[in-house]
Amino acid sequence: MNTENAVSTAIVRQYSQKLIDHLCVDVAIVGAGPSALVAARYLRKAGVRVAIFERQLAPGGGVWGGGMLFNEVLVQDDAVEILEEFGIGHIPVEDSPGYQTVDSVEMAGGLIFGAVRSGAKIFNSVSVEDIIFKEDRVGGLVINWTTVMRLGLFVDPLTIVADTVLDATGHPSVIMNLAVNKAKIQLKTPTGGIMGERPMWVDRGEESAVESAGEYYPGLFACGMSSNNVMGGYRMGPIFGGMLKSGRKVAELILARRRAE
Ligand code: 48F
């Protein structure tokens, strides 16, 4: 085999095998932002099969840009153990006890590496365009290449079968919107629908990002800014302890649900 052919054959074969191995998983995560990457690592450490589908070329979601492209973020002391789980460095803020600064590039890279090294597979440049919904349960995802969707090409998708779907799509809560608008699901919220994100209030937003992480319909969980939006929480800007803890909490809830079933 000549070298050109060897390169192409190895890539196509390996990618195809990876995709085939993840066409049916325990947990399918939509979005590869910070809450998703934390959830993926904790789920994998408990032996759960996880695949993450991220529509952008680069996983990491809203971490990379820090605050207004100043590439630093804040993390509260009570989330430092999660940073350390991923081997991510942090520096105490001298004049504001209780907070650490974290280089946002190190944080994005560290979260991605920690999730992948735990065995979670990330499929980047893949968009989730619909859910599988049957027998009153969310049962997986409908996926397509982001380029196909962005170009508006009329190309049928493929599917991912999953016991559990985790919406970690951030502010737009893409999967929850699909569930409400297309599957006509009543979510476990005070209105049965999506409450909608409120303006910035950092402390309350940080609390609600964690409190809201959970199961909203059989087989359908949300975390991070997605669950915060679903439950009408406040936004909080470039402080990430809540995102990290939201990812860890949703992993614990998914594991508890799996044990109970
Ligand atoms: O928004 P995002 O970073 O998720 P998060 O874990 O973290 C939020 C923070 O970054 C920040 C914040 C905290 O202070 O306010 O915003 O809640 O990442 C969400 C990811 O989901 C991807 C999107 O590209 C992003 O990387 N995503 C969204 N819709 C889809 C998707 C889709 N339909 N298919 C695949 N990926």
CSV table of C-alpha atoms and ligand atoms in Angstrom, one decimal:
chain,number,residue,atom,x,y,z
A,1,MET,CA,0.0,0.0,0.0
A,2,ASN,CA,1.4,3.4,-0.9
A,3,THR,CA,1.6,6.1,1.9
A,4,GLU,CA,-1.2,8.2,0.6
A,5,ASN,CA,-3.5,5.2,0.6
A,6,ALA,CA,-2.3,4.0,4.0
A,7,VAL,CA,-3.1,7.4,5.6
A,8,SER,CA,-6.6,7.5,4.2
A,9,THR,CA,-7.4,3.9,4.8
A,10,ALA,CA,-6.3,4.0,8.5
A,11,ILE,CA,-8.3,7.2,9.2
A,12,VAL,CA,-11.5,6.0,7.5
A,13,ARG,CA,-11.2,2.5,9.1
A,14,GLN,CA,-10.5,3.8,12.6
A,15,TYR,CA,-13.2,6.5,12.6
A,16,SER,CA,-15.7,4.1,11.2
A,17,GLN,CA,-14.9,1.6,14.0
A,18,LYS,CA,-15.1,4.3,16.6
A,19,LEU,CA,-18.5,5.5,15.3
A,20,ILE,CA,-19.9,1.9,15.1
A,21,ASP,CA,-18.7,1.3,18.6
A,22,HIS,CA,-20.8,4.3,19.8
A,23,LEU,CA,-23.9,3.9,17.7
A,24,CYS,CA,-25.4,2.5,20.9
A,25,VAL,CA,-24.3,3.9,24.2
A,26,ASP,CA,-25.4,4.2,27.8
A,27,VAL,CA,-25.2,8.0,27.8
A,28,ALA,CA,-25.2,10.3,24.8
A,29,ILE,CA,-24.2,13.8,25.6
A,30,VAL,CA,-25.1,16.8,23.4
A,31,GLY,CA,-22.5,19.5,23.5
A,32,ALA,CA,-18.9,19.4,24.7
A,33,GLY,CA,-18.8,22.5,27.0
A,34,PRO,CA,-17.4,22.4,30.6
A,35,SER,CA,-20.4,20.8,32.3
A,36,ALA,CA,-20.6,18.0,29.7
A,37,LEU,CA,-16.8,17.2,29.9
A,38,VAL,CA,-17.0,16.9,33.7
A,39,ALA,CA,-20.1,14.7,33.5
A,40,ALA,CA,-18.4,12.5,30.9
A,41,ARG,CA,-15.3,11.9,33.0
A,42,TYR,CA,-17.3,11.0,36.2
A,43,LEU,CA,-19.6,8.7,34.2
A,44,ARG,CA,-16.7,7.0,32.5
A,45,LYS,CA,-15.0,6.5,35.8
A,46,ALA,CA,-18.1,4.6,37.0
A,47,GLY,CA,-17.9,2.4,33.9
A,48,VAL,CA,-20.6,4.0,31.8
A,49,ARG,CA,-20.3,4.1,28.0
A,50,VAL,CA,-20.4,7.7,26.9
A,51,ALA,CA,-20.3,9.5,23.6
A,52,ILE,CA,-20.3,13.3,23.2
A,53,PHE,CA,-21.5,15.0,20.1
A,54,GLU,CA,-20.3,18.6,19.5
A,55,ARG,CA,-21.3,20.7,16.5
A,56,GLN,CA,-18.2,22.9,16.6
A,57,LEU,CA,-14.8,21.8,15.3
A,58,ALA,CA,-13.3,22.5,18.8
A,59,PRO,CA,-14.8,21.0,21.9
A,60,GLY,CA,-14.8,23.2,25.0
A,61,GLY,CA,-17.9,25.4,24.5
A,62,GLY,CA,-17.8,28.8,26.2
A,63,VAL,CA,-14.5,28.2,28.2
A,64,TRP,CA,-12.0,29.3,25.6
A,65,GLY,CA,-12.8,33.0,25.4
A,66,GLY,CA,-12.7,33.7,29.2
A,67,GLY,CA,-14.4,37.0,29.9
A,68,MET,CA,-14.7,39.2,26.8
A,69,LEU,CA,-11.7,37.4,25.3
A,70,PHE,CA,-9.5,38.0,28.3
A,71,ASN,CA,-8.6,34.3,28.5
A,72,GLU,CA,-8.9,33.8,32.2
A,73,VAL,CA,-11.9,32.6,34.2
A,74,LEU,CA,-12.8,32.4,37.9
A,75,VAL,CA,-13.6,29.2,39.8
A,76,GLN,CA,-14.8,29.1,43.4
A,77,ASP,CA,-12.7,27.2,46.0
A,78,ASP,CA,-15.4,24.6,46.5
A,79,ALA,CA,-14.9,23.4,42.8
A,80,VAL,CA,-11.1,23.2,43.1
A,81,GLU,CA,-11.3,19.4,43.6
A,82,ILE,CA,-12.9,19.1,40.2
A,83,LEU,CA,-10.1,21.1,38.6
A,84,GLU,CA,-7.6,18.9,40.4
A,85,GLU,CA,-9.4,15.8,39.2
A,86,PHE,CA,-8.5,17.0,35.7
A,87,GLY,CA,-5.0,18.3,36.6
A,88,ILE,CA,-5.9,21.9,35.8
A,89,GLY,CA,-3.8,24.6,37.5
A,90,HIS,CA,-5.4,27.5,39.4
A,91,ILE,CA,-4.1,30.7,41.2
A,92,PRO,CA,-5.9,32.1,44.3
A,93,VAL,CA,-7.2,35.6,43.9
A,94,GLU,CA,-5.3,37.6,46.6
A,95,ASP,CA,-7.9,40.3,47.3
A,96,SER,CA,-11.0,38.1,46.9
A,97,PRO,CA,-10.7,35.0,49.2
A,98,GLY,CA,-12.6,32.0,48.0
A,99,TYR,CA,-11.9,32.4,44.3
A,100,GLN,CA,-9.2,31.1,41.9
A,101,THR,CA,-8.2,32.3,38.5
A,102,VAL,CA,-7.8,29.7,35.8
A,103,ASP,CA,-6.2,30.2,32.3
A,104,SER,CA,-9.2,29.5,30.1
A,105,VAL,CA,-7.1,27.7,27.4
A,106,GLU,CA,-5.6,25.4,30.1
A,107,MET,CA,-9.1,24.8,31.4
A,108,ALA,CA,-10.6,24.0,28.0
A,109,GLY,CA,-7.6,21.8,27.0
A,110,GLY,CA,-7.6,20.1,30.4
A,111,LEU,CA,-11.3,19.3,30.5
A,112,ILE,CA,-11.2,17.9,26.9
A,113,PHE,CA,-8.1,15.8,27.7
A,114,GLY,CA,-9.6,14.5,31.0
A,115,ALA,CA,-12.8,13.5,29.4
A,116,VAL,CA,-11.1,11.8,26.5
A,117,ARG,CA,-8.5,10.0,28.6
A,118,SER,CA,-11.3,8.6,30.8
A,119,GLY,CA,-12.6,6.9,27.7
A,120,ALA,CA,-15.4,9.2,26.6
A,121,LYS,CA,-15.4,9.6,22.8
A,122,ILE,CA,-16.0,13.1,21.4
A,123,PHE,CA,-17.5,13.3,17.9
A,124,ASN,CA,-16.8,16.9,16.8
A,125,SER,CA,-18.3,18.7,13.9
A,126,VAL,CA,-21.4,16.6,14.4
A,127,SER,CA,-24.7,18.4,15.2
A,128,VAL,CA,-27.7,16.9,16.9
A,129,GLU,CA,-30.7,17.7,14.9
A,130,ASP,CA,-33.4,15.6,16.6
A,131,ILE,CA,-34.2,13.0,19.3
A,132,ILE,CA,-35.4,9.5,19.2
A,133,PHE,CA,-38.7,9.4,21.1
A,134,LYS,CA,-40.7,6.3,21.5
A,135,GLU,CA,-42.8,4.6,24.2
A,136,ASP,CA,-42.8,7.8,26.2
A,137,ARG,CA,-39.1,7.9,26.6
A,138,VAL,CA,-36.2,9.7,25.0
A,139,GLY,CA,-34.2,7.0,23.5
A,140,GLY,CA,-31.3,8.6,21.6
A,141,LEU,CA,-30.2,11.2,19.1
A,142,VAL,CA,-30.4,12.0,15.4
A,143,ILE,CA,-27.1,13.3,14.1
A,144,ASN,CA,-25.7,14.9,11.0
A,145,TRP,CA,-22.5,16.6,9.9
A,146,THR,CA,-22.5,20.3,11.0
A,147,THR,CA,-21.4,21.2,7.5
A,148,VAL,CA,-24.5,19.5,6.0
A,149,MET,CA,-26.8,21.3,8.4
A,150,ARG,CA,-25.1,24.7,7.9
A,151,LEU,CA,-25.2,24.4,4.1
A,152,GLY,CA,-28.9,23.3,4.3
A,153,LEU,CA,-28.2,20.2,2.3
A,154,PHE,CA,-31.0,17.7,2.0
A,155,VAL,CA,-29.2,14.7,3.5
A,156,ASP,CA,-30.8,12.2,5.8
A,157,PRO,CA,-29.2,11.8,9.2
A,158,LEU,CA,-28.0,8.8,11.2
A,159,THR,CA,-29.0,7.8,14.8
A,160,ILE,CA,-27.4,7.1,18.1
A,161,VAL,CA,-29.4,4.9,20.5
A,162,ALA,CA,-28.9,5.7,24.2
A,163,ASP,CA,-30.5,4.8,27.5
A,164,THR,CA,-29.9,8.4,28.6
A,165,VAL,CA,-29.6,11.7,26.7
A,166,LEU,CA,-27.9,14.6,28.4
A,167,ASP,CA,-28.6,18.1,27.1
A,168,ALA,CA,-25.4,20.1,27.7
A,169,THR,CA,-26.0,22.5,24.8
A,170,GLY,CA,-25.6,25.6,27.0
A,171,HIS,CA,-27.9,28.7,26.8
A,172,PRO,CA,-30.2,27.5,24.0
A,173,SER,CA,-31.1,24.1,25.6
A,174,VAL,CA,-31.4,22.6,22.1
A,175,ILE,CA,-32.6,19.2,23.1
A,176,MET,CA,-35.1,20.4,25.7
A,177,ASN,CA,-36.6,22.7,23.0
A,178,LEU,CA,-36.8,19.7,20.7
A,179,ALA,CA,-38.5,17.7,23.4
A,180,VAL,CA,-41.0,20.4,24.2
A,181,ASN,CA,-41.8,21.6,20.7
A,182,LYS,CA,-41.5,18.4,18.6
A,183,ALA,CA,-42.2,15.5,21.0
A,184,LYS,CA,-44.7,17.7,23.0
A,185,ILE,CA,-43.2,16.6,26.2
A,186,GLN,CA,-44.1,18.1,29.6
A,187,LEU,CA,-40.9,18.7,31.4
A,188,LYS,CA,-40.5,18.4,35.2
A,189,THR,CA,-40.6,22.2,35.6
A,190,PRO,CA,-43.2,24.4,37.3
A,191,THR,CA,-44.8,25.2,34.0
A,192,GLY,CA,-44.0,22.0,32.1
A,193,GLY,CA,-42.1,24.0,29.6
A,194,ILE,CA,-38.8,25.9,29.4
A,195,MET,CA,-38.8,28.7,32.0
A,196,GLY,CA,-36.1,30.8,30.2
A,197,GLU,CA,-32.9,32.3,31.4
A,198,ARG,CA,-33.0,35.4,33.5
A,199,PRO,CA,-30.4,38.3,33.5
A,200,MET,CA,-27.1,38.3,35.3
A,201,TRP,CA,-27.0,37.7,39.0
A,202,VAL,CA,-23.7,35.8,39.6
A,203,ASP,CA,-24.3,34.2,43.0
A,204,ARG,CA,-27.9,33.1,42.3
A,205,GLY,CA,-26.9,31.9,38.8
A,206,GLU,CA,-24.1,29.8,40.2
A,207,GLU,CA,-26.5,28.2,42.6
A,208,SER,CA,-29.2,27.5,40.1
A,209,ALA,CA,-26.8,26.0,37.6
A,210,VAL,CA,-26.1,23.2,40.1
A,211,GLU,CA,-29.6,23.0,41.6
A,212,SER,CA,-31.2,22.6,38.2
A,213,ALA,CA,-29.0,19.8,36.9
A,214,GLY,CA,-31.2,16.7,36.7
A,215,GLU,CA,-33.8,14.6,34.9
A,216,TYR,CA,-36.6,16.4,33.2
A,217,TYR,CA,-38.3,13.5,31.5
A,218,PRO,CA,-37.6,9.7,31.5
A,219,GLY,CA,-34.3,9.3,29.7
A,220,LEU,CA,-33.6,13.1,29.4
A,221,PHE,CA,-31.3,15.0,31.7
A,222,ALA,CA,-29.8,18.5,31.5
A,223,CYS,CA,-26.9,20.3,33.1
A,224,GLY,CA,-25.0,23.5,32.9
A,225,MET,CA,-26.5,26.6,31.3
A,226,SER,CA,-29.0,24.3,29.6
A,227,SER,CA,-30.7,23.2,32.8
A,228,ASN,CA,-30.3,26.7,34.2
A,229,ASN,CA,-32.3,28.0,31.2
A,230,VAL,CA,-34.9,25.3,31.6
A,231,MET,CA,-35.4,26.2,35.2
A,232,GLY,CA,-35.3,30.0,34.7
A,233,GLY,CA,-32.0,30.6,36.5
A,234,TYR,CA,-29.9,33.7,36.3
A,235,ARG,CA,-26.8,34.0,34.1
A,236,MET,CA,-23.4,34.3,35.7
A,237,GLY,CA,-20.7,35.1,33.1
A,238,PRO,CA,-17.1,33.9,33.2
A,239,ILE,CA,-17.2,32.1,36.6
A,240,PHE,CA,-17.2,28.3,36.2
A,241,GLY,CA,-17.5,26.6,39.5
A,242,GLY,CA,-21.2,26.1,39.0
A,243,MET,CA,-20.7,24.6,35.5
A,244,LEU,CA,-18.1,22.1,36.9
A,245,LYS,CA,-20.3,21.1,39.9
A,246,SER,CA,-23.4,20.9,37.6
A,247,GLY,CA,-21.6,18.3,35.4
A,248,ARG,CA,-20.5,16.3,38.5
A,249,LYS,CA,-24.0,16.4,40.0
A,250,VAL,CA,-25.8,15.3,36.8
A,251,ALA,CA,-23.3,12.4,36.5
A,252,GLU,CA,-24.2,11.3,40.0
A,253,LEU,CA,-27.9,11.5,39.3
A,254,ILE,CA,-27.6,9.5,36.1
A,255,LEU,CA,-25.6,6.9,38.0
A,256,ALA,CA,-28.3,6.8,40.7
A,257,ARG,CA,-31.0,6.4,38.1
A,258,ARG,CA,-29.1,3.6,36.3
A,259,ARG,CA,-28.7,1.8,39.7
A,260,ALA,CA,-32.5,2.1,40.4
A,261,GLU,CA,-33.6,0.7,37.0
B,1,48F,O1,-22.4,26.6,26.4
B,1,48F,P1,-21.4,25.6,26.7
B,1,48F,O2,-20.0,26.0,27.1
B,1,48F,O3,-22.1,24.6,27.9
B,1,48F,P2,-22.1,24.7,29.5
B,1,48F,O4,-21.4,23.4,29.9
B,1,48F,O5,-21.2,25.9,29.9
B,1,48F,C1,-21.6,27.2,29.8
B,1,48F,C2,-20.5,28.2,29.8
B,1,48F,O6,-19.5,27.9,28.8
B,1,48F,C3,-20.8,29.6,29.8
B,1,48F,C4,-21.4,30.2,31.0
B,1,48F,C5,-20.9,29.8,32.3
B,1,48F,O7,-20.5,30.9,33.0
B,1,48F,O8,-22.3,31.0,30.9
B,1,48F,O9,-21.7,29.9,28.6
B,1,48F,O10,-23.5,24.9,29.9
B,1,48F,O11,-21.3,24.5,25.5
B,1,48F,C6,-22.4,24.0,24.9
B,1,48F,C7,-21.9,23.3,23.7
B,1,48F,O12,-23.0,22.6,23.0
B,1,48F,C8,-22.7,22.7,21.6
B,1,48F,C9,-22.1,24.0,21.4
B,1,48F,O13,-21.4,24.1,20.2
B,1,48F,C10,-21.2,24.2,22.6
B,1,48F,O14,-19.9,23.7,22.4
B,1,48F,N1,-24.0,22.5,21.0
B,1,48F,C11,-25.1,23.3,21.0
B,1,48F,N2,-26.1,22.8,20.2
B,1,48F,C12,-25.6,21.6,19.7
B,1,48F,C13,-24.3,21.4,20.2
B,1,48F,C14,-26.2,20.6,18.8
B,1,48F,N3,-27.4,20.7,18.4
B,1,48F,N4,-25.4,19.6,18.5
B,1,48F,C15,-24.2,19.4,19.0
B,1,48F,N5,-23.6,20.3,19.8
